[in-house]
mmCIF file of C-alpha atoms in Angstrom:
data_model
loop_
_atom_site.group_PDB
_atom_site.id
_atom_site.type_symbol
_atom_site.label_atom_id
_atom_site.label_comp_id
_atom_site.label_asym_id
_atom_site.label_seq_id
_atom_site.Cartn_x
_atom_site.Cartn_y
_atom_site.Cartn_z
ATOM 1 C CA UNK A 1015 9.124 8.528 4.979
ATOM 2 C CA UNK A 1016 5.901 9.425 6.774
ATOM 3 C CA UNK A 1017 7.313 8.346 10.130
ATOM 4 C CA UNK A 1018 10.447 10.380 9.452
ATOM 5 C CA UNK A 1019 8.379 13.475 8.698
ATOM 6 C CA UNK A 1020 6.224 13.061 11.811
ATOM 7 C CA UNK A 1021 9.142 12.442 14.185
ATOM 8 C CA UNK A 1022 11.247 15.271 12.770
ATOM 9 C CA UNK A 1023 8.343 17.676 13.363
ATOM 10 C CA UNK A 1024 8.538 16.871 17.082
ATOM 11 C CA UNK A 1025 12.257 17.564 17.333
ATOM 12 C CA UNK A 1026 13.460 13.958 17.108
ATOM 13 C CA UNK A 1027 16.583 13.710 14.983
ATOM 14 C CA UNK A 1028 15.599 11.386 12.153
ATOM 15 C CA UNK A 1029 17.599 9.771 9.357
ATOM 16 C CA UNK A 1030 15.781 8.016 6.492
ATOM 17 C CA UNK A 1031 17.892 5.593 4.435
ATOM 18 C CA UNK A 1032 16.684 4.875 0.895
ATOM 19 C CA UNK A 1033 18.280 1.940 -0.883
ATOM 20 C CA UNK A 1034 17.886 3.375 -4.390
ATOM 21 C CA UNK A 1035 19.126 6.569 -6.020
ATOM 22 C CA UNK A 1036 15.537 7.719 -6.661
ATOM 23 C CA UNK A 1037 11.934 6.748 -5.961
ATOM 24 C CA UNK A 1038 11.152 5.807 -9.566
ATOM 25 C CA UNK A 1039 9.729 2.333 -9.306
ATOM 26 C CA UNK A 1040 6.901 1.258 -11.666
ATOM 27 C CA UNK A 1041 3.772 -0.378 -10.270
ATOM 28 C CA UNK A 1042 4.367 0.335 -6.629
ATOM 29 C CA UNK A 1043 1.285 1.029 -4.524
ATOM 30 C CA UNK A 1044 -0.145 4.087 -6.259
ATOM 31 C CA UNK A 1045 -3.352 4.377 -4.233
ATOM 32 C CA UNK A 1046 -3.712 7.076 -1.592
ATOM 33 C CA UNK A 1047 -6.851 6.236 0.360
ATOM 34 C CA UNK A 1048 -9.115 8.688 2.232
ATOM 35 C CA UNK A 1049 -7.541 7.654 5.550
ATOM 36 C CA UNK A 1050 -4.126 8.794 4.292
ATOM 37 C CA UNK A 1051 -5.563 11.935 2.709
ATOM 38 C CA UNK A 1052 -7.129 12.753 6.092
ATOM 39 C CA UNK A 1053 -3.687 12.457 7.710
ATOM 40 C CA UNK A 1054 -2.358 14.870 5.083
ATOM 41 C CA UNK A 1055 -5.183 17.262 5.963
ATOM 42 C CA UNK A 1056 -4.284 17.050 9.648
ATOM 43 C CA UNK A 1057 -0.698 17.954 8.723
ATOM 44 C CA UNK A 1058 -1.860 20.912 6.630
ATOM 45 C CA UNK A 1059 -0.454 19.296 3.488
ATOM 46 C CA UNK A 1060 -3.542 18.080 1.660
ATOM 47 C CA UNK A 1061 -3.981 21.071 -0.625
ATOM 48 C CA UNK A 1062 -0.371 20.906 -1.776
ATOM 49 C CA UNK A 1063 -0.527 17.166 -2.331
ATOM 50 C CA UNK A 1064 -3.661 17.366 -4.465
ATOM 51 C CA UNK A 1065 -2.017 19.947 -6.712
ATOM 52 C CA UNK A 1066 0.120 17.080 -8.007
ATOM 53 C CA UNK A 1067 -1.266 15.141 -10.991
ATOM 54 C CA UNK A 1068 -3.691 12.480 -9.825
ATOM 55 C CA UNK A 1069 -6.990 10.797 -10.628
ATOM 56 C CA UNK A 1070 -9.899 10.508 -8.200
ATOM 57 C CA UNK A 1071 -11.708 7.187 -7.756
ATOM 58 C CA UNK A 1072 -14.943 7.490 -5.711
ATOM 59 C CA UNK A 1073 -16.151 3.925 -6.278
ATOM 60 C CA UNK A 1074 -15.099 0.455 -7.416
ATOM 61 C CA UNK A 1075 -16.850 -2.069 -9.599
ATOM 62 C CA UNK A 1076 -16.447 -5.754 -10.418
ATOM 63 C CA UNK A 1077 -17.495 -7.416 -13.647
ATOM 64 C CA UNK A 1078 -18.373 -11.111 -13.819
ATOM 65 C CA UNK A 1079 -18.726 -11.995 -17.474
ATOM 66 C CA UNK A 1080 -21.100 -9.379 -18.860
ATOM 67 C CA UNK A 1081 -22.561 -8.389 -15.488
ATOM 68 C CA UNK A 1082 -21.085 -5.286 -13.840
ATOM 69 C CA UNK A 1083 -21.611 -4.750 -10.103
ATOM 70 C CA UNK A 1084 -20.769 -1.632 -8.078
ATOM 71 C CA UNK A 1085 -18.818 -2.945 -5.084
ATOM 72 C CA UNK A 1086 -17.657 -0.021 -2.958
ATOM 73 C CA UNK A 1087 -19.005 3.516 -2.574
ATOM 74 C CA UNK A 1088 -16.704 6.035 -0.868
ATOM 75 C CA UNK A 1089 -18.956 9.068 -1.367
ATOM 76 C CA UNK A 1090 -20.437 8.882 2.157
ATOM 77 C CA UNK A 1091 -17.191 8.726 4.159
ATOM 78 C CA UNK A 1092 -16.813 11.219 7.043
ATOM 79 C CA UNK A 1093 -13.566 12.597 5.566
ATOM 80 C CA UNK A 1094 -12.438 15.646 3.619
ATOM 81 C CA UNK A 1095 -11.753 13.470 0.573
ATOM 82 C CA UNK A 1096 -14.341 10.900 -0.414
ATOM 83 C CA UNK A 1097 -12.219 9.265 -3.065
ATOM 84 C CA UNK A 1098 -8.994 7.366 -3.587
ATOM 85 C CA UNK A 1099 -6.292 9.479 -5.185
ATOM 86 C CA UNK A 1100 -4.365 7.566 -7.842
ATOM 87 C CA UNK A 1101 -0.867 9.035 -7.841
ATOM 88 C CA UNK A 1102 2.524 7.544 -8.721
ATOM 89 C CA UNK A 1103 4.148 6.559 -5.462
ATOM 90 C CA UNK A 1104 7.364 8.316 -6.440
ATOM 91 C CA UNK A 1105 5.449 11.629 -6.546
ATOM 92 C CA UNK A 1106 3.947 10.966 -3.118
ATOM 93 C CA UNK A 1107 7.299 9.980 -1.567
ATOM 94 C CA UNK A 1108 9.083 12.956 -3.147
ATOM 95 C CA UNK A 1109 6.362 15.261 -1.760
ATOM 96 C CA UNK A 1110 6.774 13.842 1.753
ATOM 97 C CA UNK A 1111 10.560 14.146 1.477
ATOM 98 C CA UNK A 1112 10.324 17.814 0.457
ATOM 99 C CA UNK A 1113 8.026 18.606 3.361
ATOM 100 C CA UNK A 1114 10.144 16.657 5.843
ATOM 101 C CA UNK A 1115 13.265 18.487 4.643
ATOM 102 C CA UNK A 1116 11.783 21.715 6.023
ATOM 103 C CA UNK A 1117 12.716 20.426 9.476
ATOM 104 C CA UNK A 1118 16.330 20.771 10.666
ATOM 105 C CA UNK A 1119 15.867 17.426 12.446
ATOM 106 C CA UNK A 1120 15.330 15.444 9.218
ATOM 107 C CA UNK A 1121 17.909 13.901 6.901
ATOM 108 C CA UNK A 1122 17.403 11.692 3.841
ATOM 109 C CA UNK A 1123 20.212 9.637 2.325
ATOM 110 C CA UNK A 1124 19.701 8.110 -1.086
ATOM 111 C CA UNK A 1125 21.639 5.090 -2.429
ATOM 112 C CA UNK A 1126 22.025 3.968 1.189
ATOM 113 C CA UNK A 1127 21.374 0.235 1.445
ATOM 114 C CA UNK A 1128 21.373 -1.332 4.898
ATOM 115 C CA UNK A 1129 23.736 -4.316 4.800
ATOM 116 C CA UNK A 1130 23.559 -5.411 8.439
ATOM 117 C CA UNK A 1131 22.332 -4.490 11.898
ATOM 118 C CA UNK A 1132 24.594 -3.413 14.739
ATOM 119 C CA UNK A 1133 23.894 -5.226 17.994
ATOM 120 C CA UNK A 1134 25.365 -4.258 21.362
ATOM 121 C CA UNK A 1135 24.490 -5.664 24.766
ATOM 122 C CA UNK A 1136 21.429 -7.502 23.494
ATOM 123 C CA UNK A 1137 19.824 -4.590 21.630
ATOM 124 C CA UNK A 1138 19.949 -3.204 18.101
ATOM 125 C CA UNK A 1139 22.099 -0.085 18.258
ATOM 126 C CA UNK A 1140 22.264 0.951 14.601
ATOM 127 C CA UNK A 1141 22.873 -0.243 11.053
ATOM 128 C CA UNK A 1142 25.733 -0.652 8.620
ATOM 129 C CA UNK A 1143 25.466 1.055 5.256
ATOM 130 C CA UNK A 1144 28.349 -0.196 3.169
ATOM 131 C CA UNK A 1145 31.472 0.580 5.172
ATOM 132 C CA UNK A 1146 29.710 3.151 7.352
ATOM 133 C CA UNK A 1147 28.111 2.568 10.736
ATOM 134 C CA UNK A 1148 25.060 4.561 11.765
ATOM 135 C CA UNK A 1149 24.219 4.521 15.478
ATOM 136 C CA UNK A 1150 20.583 4.962 16.457
ATOM 137 C CA UNK A 1151 18.445 4.783 19.555
ATOM 138 C CA UNK A 1152 15.807 3.124 17.393
ATOM 139 C CA UNK A 1153 16.029 1.382 14.017
ATOM 140 C CA UNK A 1154 12.716 1.166 12.138
ATOM 141 C CA UNK A 1155 12.354 -1.383 9.367
ATOM 142 C CA UNK A 1156 9.929 0.179 6.893
ATOM 143 C CA UNK A 1157 11.514 -1.289 3.764
ATOM 144 C CA UNK A 1158 8.660 -3.349 2.409
ATOM 145 C CA UNK A 1159 7.776 -6.999 1.896
ATOM 146 C CA UNK A 1160 11.375 -7.856 0.962
ATOM 147 C CA UNK A 1161 12.724 -6.038 4.021
ATOM 148 C CA UNK A 1162 16.447 -6.489 4.579
ATOM 149 C CA UNK A 1163 15.998 -5.186 8.125
ATOM 150 C CA UNK A 1164 13.416 -7.862 8.896
ATOM 151 C CA UNK A 1165 15.549 -10.559 7.272
ATOM 152 C CA UNK A 1166 18.456 -9.701 9.599
ATOM 153 C CA UNK A 1167 16.361 -9.148 12.734
ATOM 154 C CA UNK A 1168 15.771 -12.750 13.755
ATOM 155 C CA UNK A 1169 12.057 -12.031 14.201
ATOM 156 C CA UNK A 1170 9.698 -14.917 13.359
ATOM 157 C CA UNK A 1171 7.318 -14.655 10.389
ATOM 158 C CA UNK A 1172 3.949 -16.370 10.027
ATOM 159 C CA UNK A 1173 3.065 -17.114 6.358
ATOM 160 C CA UNK A 1174 -0.558 -17.279 5.174
ATOM 161 C CA UNK A 1175 -0.100 -18.000 1.477
ATOM 162 C CA UNK A 1176 -1.775 -16.637 -1.646
ATOM 163 C CA UNK A 1177 -3.282 -18.391 -4.680
ATOM 164 C CA UNK A 1178 -2.071 -15.795 -7.180
ATOM 165 C CA UNK A 1179 0.639 -13.531 -8.499
ATOM 166 C CA UNK A 1180 0.072 -10.431 -10.638
ATOM 167 C CA UNK A 1181 1.567 -9.247 -13.928
ATOM 168 C CA UNK A 1182 1.438 -5.432 -14.097
ATOM 169 C CA UNK A 1183 1.610 -3.432 -17.322
ATOM 170 C CA UNK A 1184 0.277 -0.320 -19.025
ATOM 171 C CA UNK A 1185 -1.959 0.132 -22.060
ATOM 172 C CA UNK A 1186 -2.906 3.462 -23.607
ATOM 173 C CA UNK A 1187 -6.285 5.001 -22.939
ATOM 174 C CA UNK A 1188 -8.396 6.638 -25.637
ATOM 175 C CA UNK A 1189 -11.418 8.901 -25.791
ATOM 176 C CA UNK A 1190 -14.522 6.809 -25.458
ATOM 177 C CA UNK A 1191 -12.967 4.291 -23.074
ATOM 178 C CA UNK A 1192 -14.756 3.753 -19.771
ATOM 179 C CA UNK A 1193 -13.254 5.676 -16.876
ATOM 180 C CA UNK A 1194 -14.105 3.231 -14.088
ATOM 181 C CA UNK A 1195 -11.593 1.367 -11.958
ATOM 182 C CA UNK A 1196 -12.728 -2.239 -11.795
ATOM 183 C CA UNK A 1197 -11.852 -5.912 -11.497
ATOM 184 C CA UNK A 1198 -12.982 -8.216 -14.311
ATOM 185 C CA UNK A 1199 -13.613 -11.922 -13.732
ATOM 186 C CA UNK A 1200 -14.130 -14.486 -16.458
ATOM 187 C CA UNK A 1201 -13.479 -18.179 -17.017
ATOM 188 C CA UNK A 1202 -10.048 -18.759 -15.487
ATOM 189 C CA UNK A 1203 -9.011 -15.111 -15.882
ATOM 190 C CA UNK A 1204 -8.922 -11.984 -13.705
ATOM 191 C CA UNK A 1205 -7.785 -8.515 -14.759
ATOM 192 C CA UNK A 1206 -7.682 -5.396 -12.589
ATOM 193 C CA UNK A 1207 -8.125 -2.206 -14.586
ATOM 194 C CA UNK A 1208 -7.090 1.092 -12.980
ATOM 195 C CA UNK A 1209 -7.900 4.416 -14.632
ATOM 196 C CA UNK A 1210 -4.737 6.577 -14.754
ATOM 197 C CA UNK A 1211 -5.734 9.467 -16.994
ATOM 198 C CA UNK A 1212 -4.011 8.866 -20.335
ATOM 199 C CA UNK A 1213 -3.295 5.187 -19.720
ATOM 200 C CA UNK A 1214 -4.660 2.077 -18.032
ATOM 201 C CA UNK A 1215 -2.686 0.387 -15.288
ATOM 202 C CA UNK A 1216 -3.532 -3.274 -15.711
ATOM 203 C CA UNK A 1217 -3.019 -6.188 -13.350
ATOM 204 C CA UNK A 1218 -3.302 -9.610 -14.999
ATOM 205 C CA UNK A 1219 -3.844 -12.101 -12.187
ATOM 206 C CA UNK A 1220 -2.252 -15.521 -12.644
ATOM 207 C CA UNK A 1221 -2.055 -18.653 -10.511
ATOM 208 C CA UNK A 1222 0.703 -18.646 -7.886
ATOM 209 C CA UNK A 1223 4.048 -19.567 -9.445
ATOM 210 C CA UNK A 1224 2.693 -19.583 -13.023
ATOM 211 C CA UNK A 1225 4.809 -16.677 -14.293
ATOM 212 C CA UNK A 1226 7.370 -18.895 -16.035
ATOM 213 C CA UNK A 1227 4.621 -20.906 -17.707
ATOM 214 C CA UNK A 1228 3.060 -17.665 -18.974
ATOM 215 C CA UNK A 1229 6.423 -16.566 -20.354
ATOM 216 C CA UNK A 1230 6.961 -19.911 -22.082
ATOM 217 C CA UNK A 1231 3.550 -19.581 -23.735
ATOM 218 C CA UNK A 1232 4.763 -16.312 -25.239
ATOM 219 C CA UNK A 1233 3.577 -12.743 -25.539
ATOM 220 C CA UNK A 1234 1.033 -13.522 -28.303
ATOM 221 C CA UNK A 1235 -0.834 -15.878 -25.954
ATOM 222 C CA UNK A 1236 -0.790 -13.296 -23.158
ATOM 223 C CA UNK A 1237 -2.035 -10.584 -25.510
ATOM 224 C CA UNK A 1238 -4.816 -12.883 -26.699
ATOM 225 C CA UNK A 1239 -5.899 -13.597 -23.127
ATOM 226 C CA UNK A 1240 -6.010 -9.892 -22.325
ATOM 227 C CA UNK A 1241 -7.954 -9.086 -25.504
ATOM 228 C CA UNK A 1242 -10.517 -11.801 -24.743
ATOM 229 C CA UNK A 1243 -11.318 -10.277 -21.360
ATOM 230 C CA UNK A 1244 -10.856 -6.601 -22.291
ATOM 231 C CA UNK A 1245 -12.392 -6.395 -25.731
ATOM 232 C CA UNK A 1246 -12.225 -2.610 -25.947
ATOM 233 C CA UNK A 1247 -8.439 -2.878 -25.518
ATOM 234 C CA UNK A 1248 -8.021 -5.605 -28.148
ATOM 235 C CA UNK A 1249 -6.536 -3.167 -30.672
ATOM 236 C CA UNK A 1250 -3.946 -1.997 -28.108
ATOM 237 C CA UNK A 1251 -2.502 -5.232 -26.742
ATOM 238 C CA UNK A 1252 0.195 -5.027 -29.445
ATOM 239 C CA UNK A 1253 1.675 -2.198 -27.347
ATOM 240 C CA UNK A 1254 3.068 -5.027 -25.200
ATOM 241 C CA UNK A 1255 6.064 -5.696 -27.401
ATOM 242 C CA UNK A 1256 8.559 -6.895 -24.789
ATOM 243 C CA UNK A 1257 8.519 -8.731 -21.457
ATOM 244 C CA UNK A 1258 10.423 -5.778 -19.959
ATOM 245 C CA UNK A 1259 7.138 -3.855 -20.079
ATOM 246 C CA UNK A 1260 5.532 -6.406 -17.760
ATOM 247 C CA UNK A 1261 6.421 -6.494 -14.059
ATOM 248 C CA UNK A 1262 5.759 -9.486 -11.822
ATOM 249 C CA UNK A 1263 4.347 -8.927 -8.348
ATOM 250 C CA UNK A 1264 4.940 -12.057 -6.310
ATOM 251 C CA UNK A 1265 2.054 -11.970 -3.866
ATOM 252 C CA UNK A 1266 2.703 -12.931 -0.281
ATOM 253 C CA UNK A 1267 0.652 -12.470 2.847
ATOM 254 C CA UNK A 1268 2.494 -12.770 6.134
ATOM 255 C CA UNK A 1269 2.873 -11.185 9.562
ATOM 256 C CA UNK A 1270 5.605 -11.016 12.152
ATOM 257 C CA UNK A 1271 4.644 -12.727 15.390
ATOM 258 C CA UNK A 1272 6.475 -9.940 17.206
ATOM 259 C CA UNK A 1273 7.182 -6.658 15.422
ATOM 260 C CA UNK A 1274 10.006 -5.507 17.675
ATOM 261 C CA UNK A 1275 13.020 -6.331 19.748
ATOM 262 C CA UNK A 1276 15.084 -3.938 21.893
ATOM 263 C CA UNK A 1277 16.165 -1.069 19.654
ATOM 264 C CA UNK A 1278 14.236 -2.280 16.584
ATOM 265 C CA UNK A 1279 10.685 -1.920 15.257
ATOM 266 C CA UNK A 1280 9.180 -3.123 11.965
ATOM 267 C CA UNK A 1281 6.113 -1.452 10.435
ATOM 268 C CA UNK A 1282 4.204 -1.597 7.152
ATOM 269 C CA UNK A 1283 4.904 -4.515 4.823
ATOM 270 C CA UNK A 1284 8.099 -5.216 6.755
ATOM 271 C CA UNK A 1285 5.861 -6.229 9.672
ATOM 272 C CA UNK A 1286 2.886 -7.540 7.693
ATOM 273 C CA UNK A 1287 2.958 -8.126 3.939
ATOM 274 C CA UNK A 1288 -0.526 -7.504 2.574
ATOM 275 C CA UNK A 1289 -2.357 -9.018 -0.365
ATOM 276 C CA UNK A 1290 -2.975 -6.588 -3.258
ATOM 277 C CA UNK A 1291 -6.732 -7.145 -2.716
ATOM 278 C CA UNK A 1292 -8.296 -3.643 -2.392
ATOM 279 C CA UNK A 1293 -4.842 -2.018 -2.620
ATOM 280 C CA UNK A 1294 -4.696 -1.157 1.083
ATOM 281 C CA UNK A 1295 -1.048 -2.039 1.810
ATOM 282 C CA UNK A 1296 0.466 1.448 1.483
ATOM 283 C CA UNK A 1297 -2.322 2.933 3.568
ATOM 284 C CA UNK A 1298 -1.893 0.425 6.386
ATOM 285 C CA UNK A 1299 1.803 1.337 6.337
ATOM 286 C CA UNK A 1300 0.875 5.023 6.713
ATOM 287 C CA UNK A 1301 -1.448 4.184 9.603
ATOM 288 C CA UNK A 1302 1.381 2.220 11.264
ATOM 289 C CA UNK A 1303 3.655 5.246 10.876
ATOM 290 C CA UNK A 1304 1.135 7.624 12.415
ATOM 291 C CA UNK A 1305 0.511 5.297 15.367
ATOM 292 C CA UNK A 1306 4.250 4.771 15.880
ATOM 293 C CA UNK A 1307 4.896 8.519 15.866
ATOM 294 C CA UNK A 1308 2.027 9.160 18.299
ATOM 295 C CA UNK A 1309 3.409 6.595 20.752
ATOM 296 C CA UNK A 1310 7.159 7.025 20.346
ATOM 297 C CA UNK A 1311 7.874 10.716 19.776
ATOM 298 C CA UNK A 1312 7.956 11.704 23.445
ATOM 299 C CA UNK A 1313 10.158 8.847 24.761
ATOM 300 C CA UNK A 1314 12.471 9.304 21.771
ATOM 301 C CA UNK A 1315 12.802 13.030 22.359
ATOM 302 C CA UNK A 1316 13.315 12.519 26.097
ATOM 303 C CA UNK A 1317 15.761 9.628 25.657
ATOM 304 C CA UNK A 1318 13.549 7.249 27.635
ATOM 305 C CA UNK A 1319 12.539 4.762 24.925
ATOM 306 C CA UNK A 1320 11.779 1.299 26.270
ATOM 307 C CA UNK A 1321 10.838 -2.039 24.742
ATOM 308 C CA UNK A 1322 7.380 -1.569 26.229
ATOM 309 C CA UNK A 1323 6.930 1.525 24.039
ATOM 310 C CA UNK A 1324 7.613 -0.635 20.972
ATOM 311 C CA UNK A 1325 5.198 -3.249 22.281
ATOM 312 C CA UNK A 1326 2.508 -0.573 22.470
ATOM 313 C CA UNK A 1327 2.886 0.128 18.739
ATOM 314 C CA UNK A 1328 2.243 -3.518 17.875
ATOM 315 C CA UNK A 1329 -0.624 -3.665 20.358
ATOM 316 C CA UNK A 1330 -2.211 -0.627 18.708
ATOM 317 C CA UNK A 1331 -1.809 -1.820 15.108
ATOM 318 C CA UNK A 1332 -1.925 -5.618 15.183
ATOM 319 C CA UNK A 1333 -5.704 -5.968 15.480
ATOM 320 C CA UNK A 1334 -6.558 -3.853 12.387
ATOM 321 C CA UNK A 1335 -3.866 -5.709 10.427
ATOM 322 C CA UNK A 1336 -5.241 -9.106 11.488
ATOM 323 C CA UNK A 1337 -8.801 -8.180 10.523
ATOM 324 C CA UNK A 1338 -7.730 -6.743 7.158
ATOM 325 C CA UNK A 1339 -5.603 -9.767 6.321
ATOM 326 C CA UNK A 1340 -8.456 -12.088 7.287
ATOM 327 C CA UNK A 1341 -10.789 -10.253 4.900
ATOM 328 C CA UNK A 1342 -8.177 -10.368 2.132
ATOM 329 C CA UNK A 1343 -7.615 -14.093 2.645
ATOM 330 C CA UNK A 1344 -11.371 -14.671 2.454
ATOM 331 C CA UNK A 1345 -11.545 -12.895 -0.920
ATOM 332 C CA UNK A 1346 -8.497 -14.821 -2.138
ATOM 333 C CA UNK A 1347 -9.968 -18.173 -1.178
ATOM 334 C CA UNK A 1348 -13.634 -17.670 -2.023
ATOM 335 C CA UNK A 1349 -13.318 -15.616 -5.201
ATOM 336 C CA UNK A 1350 -9.829 -15.454 -6.712
ATOM 337 C CA UNK A 1351 -8.814 -19.101 -6.196
ATOM 338 C CA UNK A 1352 -12.190 -20.299 -7.529
ATOM 339 C CA UNK A 1353 -11.987 -18.168 -10.668
ATOM 340 C CA UNK A 1354 -8.377 -19.116 -11.442
ATOM 341 C CA UNK A 1355 -9.072 -22.769 -10.745
ATOM 342 C CA UNK A 1356 -11.888 -23.261 -13.251
ATOM 343 C CA UNK A 1357 -12.284 -22.944 -16.986
ATOM 344 C CA UNK A 1358 -15.943 -22.043 -16.602
ATOM 345 C CA UNK A 1359 -17.536 -18.680 -16.019
ATOM 346 C CA UNK A 1360 -18.646 -18.296 -12.394
ATOM 347 C CA UNK A 1361 -21.675 -16.434 -11.118
ATOM 348 C CA UNK A 1362 -20.978 -13.525 -8.757
ATOM 349 C CA UNK A 1363 -20.745 -14.643 -5.102
ATOM 350 C CA UNK A 1364 -23.748 -13.985 -2.857
ATOM 351 C CA UNK A 1365 -22.217 -10.964 -1.114
ATOM 352 C CA UNK A 1366 -21.632 -9.280 -4.501
ATOM 353 C CA UNK A 1367 -25.202 -10.025 -5.578
ATOM 354 C CA UNK A 1368 -26.409 -8.356 -2.387
ATOM 355 C CA UNK A 1369 -24.269 -5.298 -3.161
ATOM 356 C CA UNK A 1370 -25.845 -5.162 -6.613
ATOM 357 C CA UNK A 1371 -29.336 -5.231 -5.126
ATOM 358 C CA UNK A 1372 -28.926 -2.912 -2.127
ATOM 359 C CA UNK A 1373 -26.940 0.251 -2.919
ATOM 360 C CA UNK A 1374 -26.620 1.248 0.739
ATOM 361 C CA UNK A 1375 -24.601 -1.907 1.449
ATOM 362 C CA UNK A 1376 -21.793 -0.582 -0.781
ATOM 363 C CA UNK A 1377 -20.955 1.898 1.949
ATOM 364 C CA UNK A 1378 -19.601 -0.979 4.076
ATOM 365 C CA UNK A 1379 -16.807 -2.065 1.699
ATOM 366 C CA UNK A 1380 -16.363 1.638 0.901
ATOM 367 C CA UNK A 1381 -15.572 2.310 4.551
ATOM 368 C CA UNK A 1382 -13.351 -0.783 4.890
ATOM 369 C CA UNK A 1383 -11.350 0.180 1.799
ATOM 370 C CA UNK A 1384 -11.369 3.947 2.296
ATOM 371 C CA UNK A 1385 -10.772 4.190 6.051
ATOM 372 C CA UNK A 1386 -9.820 0.691 7.105
ATOM 373 C CA UNK A 1387 -10.022 -0.720 10.600
ATOM 374 C CA UNK A 1388 -9.080 1.798 13.289
ATOM 375 C CA UNK A 1389 -7.853 4.776 11.223
ATOM 376 C CA UNK A 1390 -5.150 6.781 12.970
ATOM 377 C CA UNK A 1391 -4.993 10.539 13.549
ATOM 378 C CA UNK A 1392 -1.962 12.779 14.065
ATOM 379 C CA UNK A 1393 -1.417 13.488 17.765
ATOM 380 C CA UNK A 1394 2.175 14.670 17.625
ATOM 381 C CA UNK A 1395 3.205 18.302 17.933
ATOM 382 C CA UNK A 1396 5.584 20.411 15.874
ATOM 383 C CA UNK A 1397 8.775 21.323 17.728
ATOM 384 C CA UNK A 1398 9.391 24.533 15.785
ATOM 385 C CA UNK A 1399 6.179 26.386 14.901
ATOM 386 C CA UNK A 1400 7.952 28.667 12.439
ATOM 387 C CA UNK A 1401 9.210 25.622 10.520
ATOM 388 C CA UNK A 1402 6.074 23.497 10.915
ATOM 389 C CA UNK A 1403 3.806 22.729 7.968
ATOM 390 C CA UNK A 1404 0.843 25.053 7.766
ATOM 391 C CA UNK A 1405 -1.982 23.966 10.040
ATOM 392 C CA UNK A 1406 0.190 22.353 12.721
ATOM 393 C CA UNK A 1407 0.739 23.502 16.253
ATOM 394 C CA UNK A 1408 3.921 24.031 18.163
#
């Protein structure tokens, strides 16, 4: 959606195909990081976005047993917003769609599932949506970790593995509850607790492939495990009355060896599925979109797009993705796998103990989480100043 908005602003005719009839999907990536909020500022859209309901998270904490440690401090970032905005992804996508629709060059089709790719003379020339064929100078796969475009592209994927999956659910929030977003680690258990105003968004981390075993053990056992780790929520775990309230995120970390082929480019999770560690996946996807628009808008508008242009997008974005995935894999292996693999309470790792002792060190993970590696900035222009979002230039 972001790439569609950016390209349409430059006068490139853009069609976004959305598989579903709406954007209403529970427990999608609901974090909008400072890097993305800065992009919205550069587009002149930040004020409007922040009028939507959201919560602001300026720091993160981790709790090992009874010891709480501040992990990341975003309050010193050189950005307009020094916090993560927690907002349902459907609100964010609907906002982008409304703004993109201001351009005569933008079209959005809902309930439009890509069923196959059209290939002519060795290049991807469009897609099939049901019985319809859609020709395109460039097809962009931005359809997530289960990308149908990627699956049909023939591009090779490198898998890195993950020791965990995540069960997502909601529990009500009451006056007197803490308001911090944190990860809690105890003997064999991990829970991520995200403050969402009148409710808690909870991620119960389980060993990879253990979802069926958890289901066989039954809801009472799951509720008991949650109550043991989150004692202040013990009187609310009965709100989980049905497995339909609990959504499984099957964690995968992978990366395409090559993100493109003639006429086709993959970005976001379609090019590199991220671990949920630090919740940076949606923001890396936004950064990919900004970089792709910066590089591709002119050759697309002039009809001169080449495979080398697509190569430049991967060259620009692959290094920050590699570094981020390496950091995520380190956390998975050194912290998450150790906690899930033992029945004993573990002491905080050395790097967390250093964060607890030296407050200034928290700015480092704050910058990595809030801005990421190589944050992108909007360098495209608006084709029609009178139709451009406020703050853009024609």
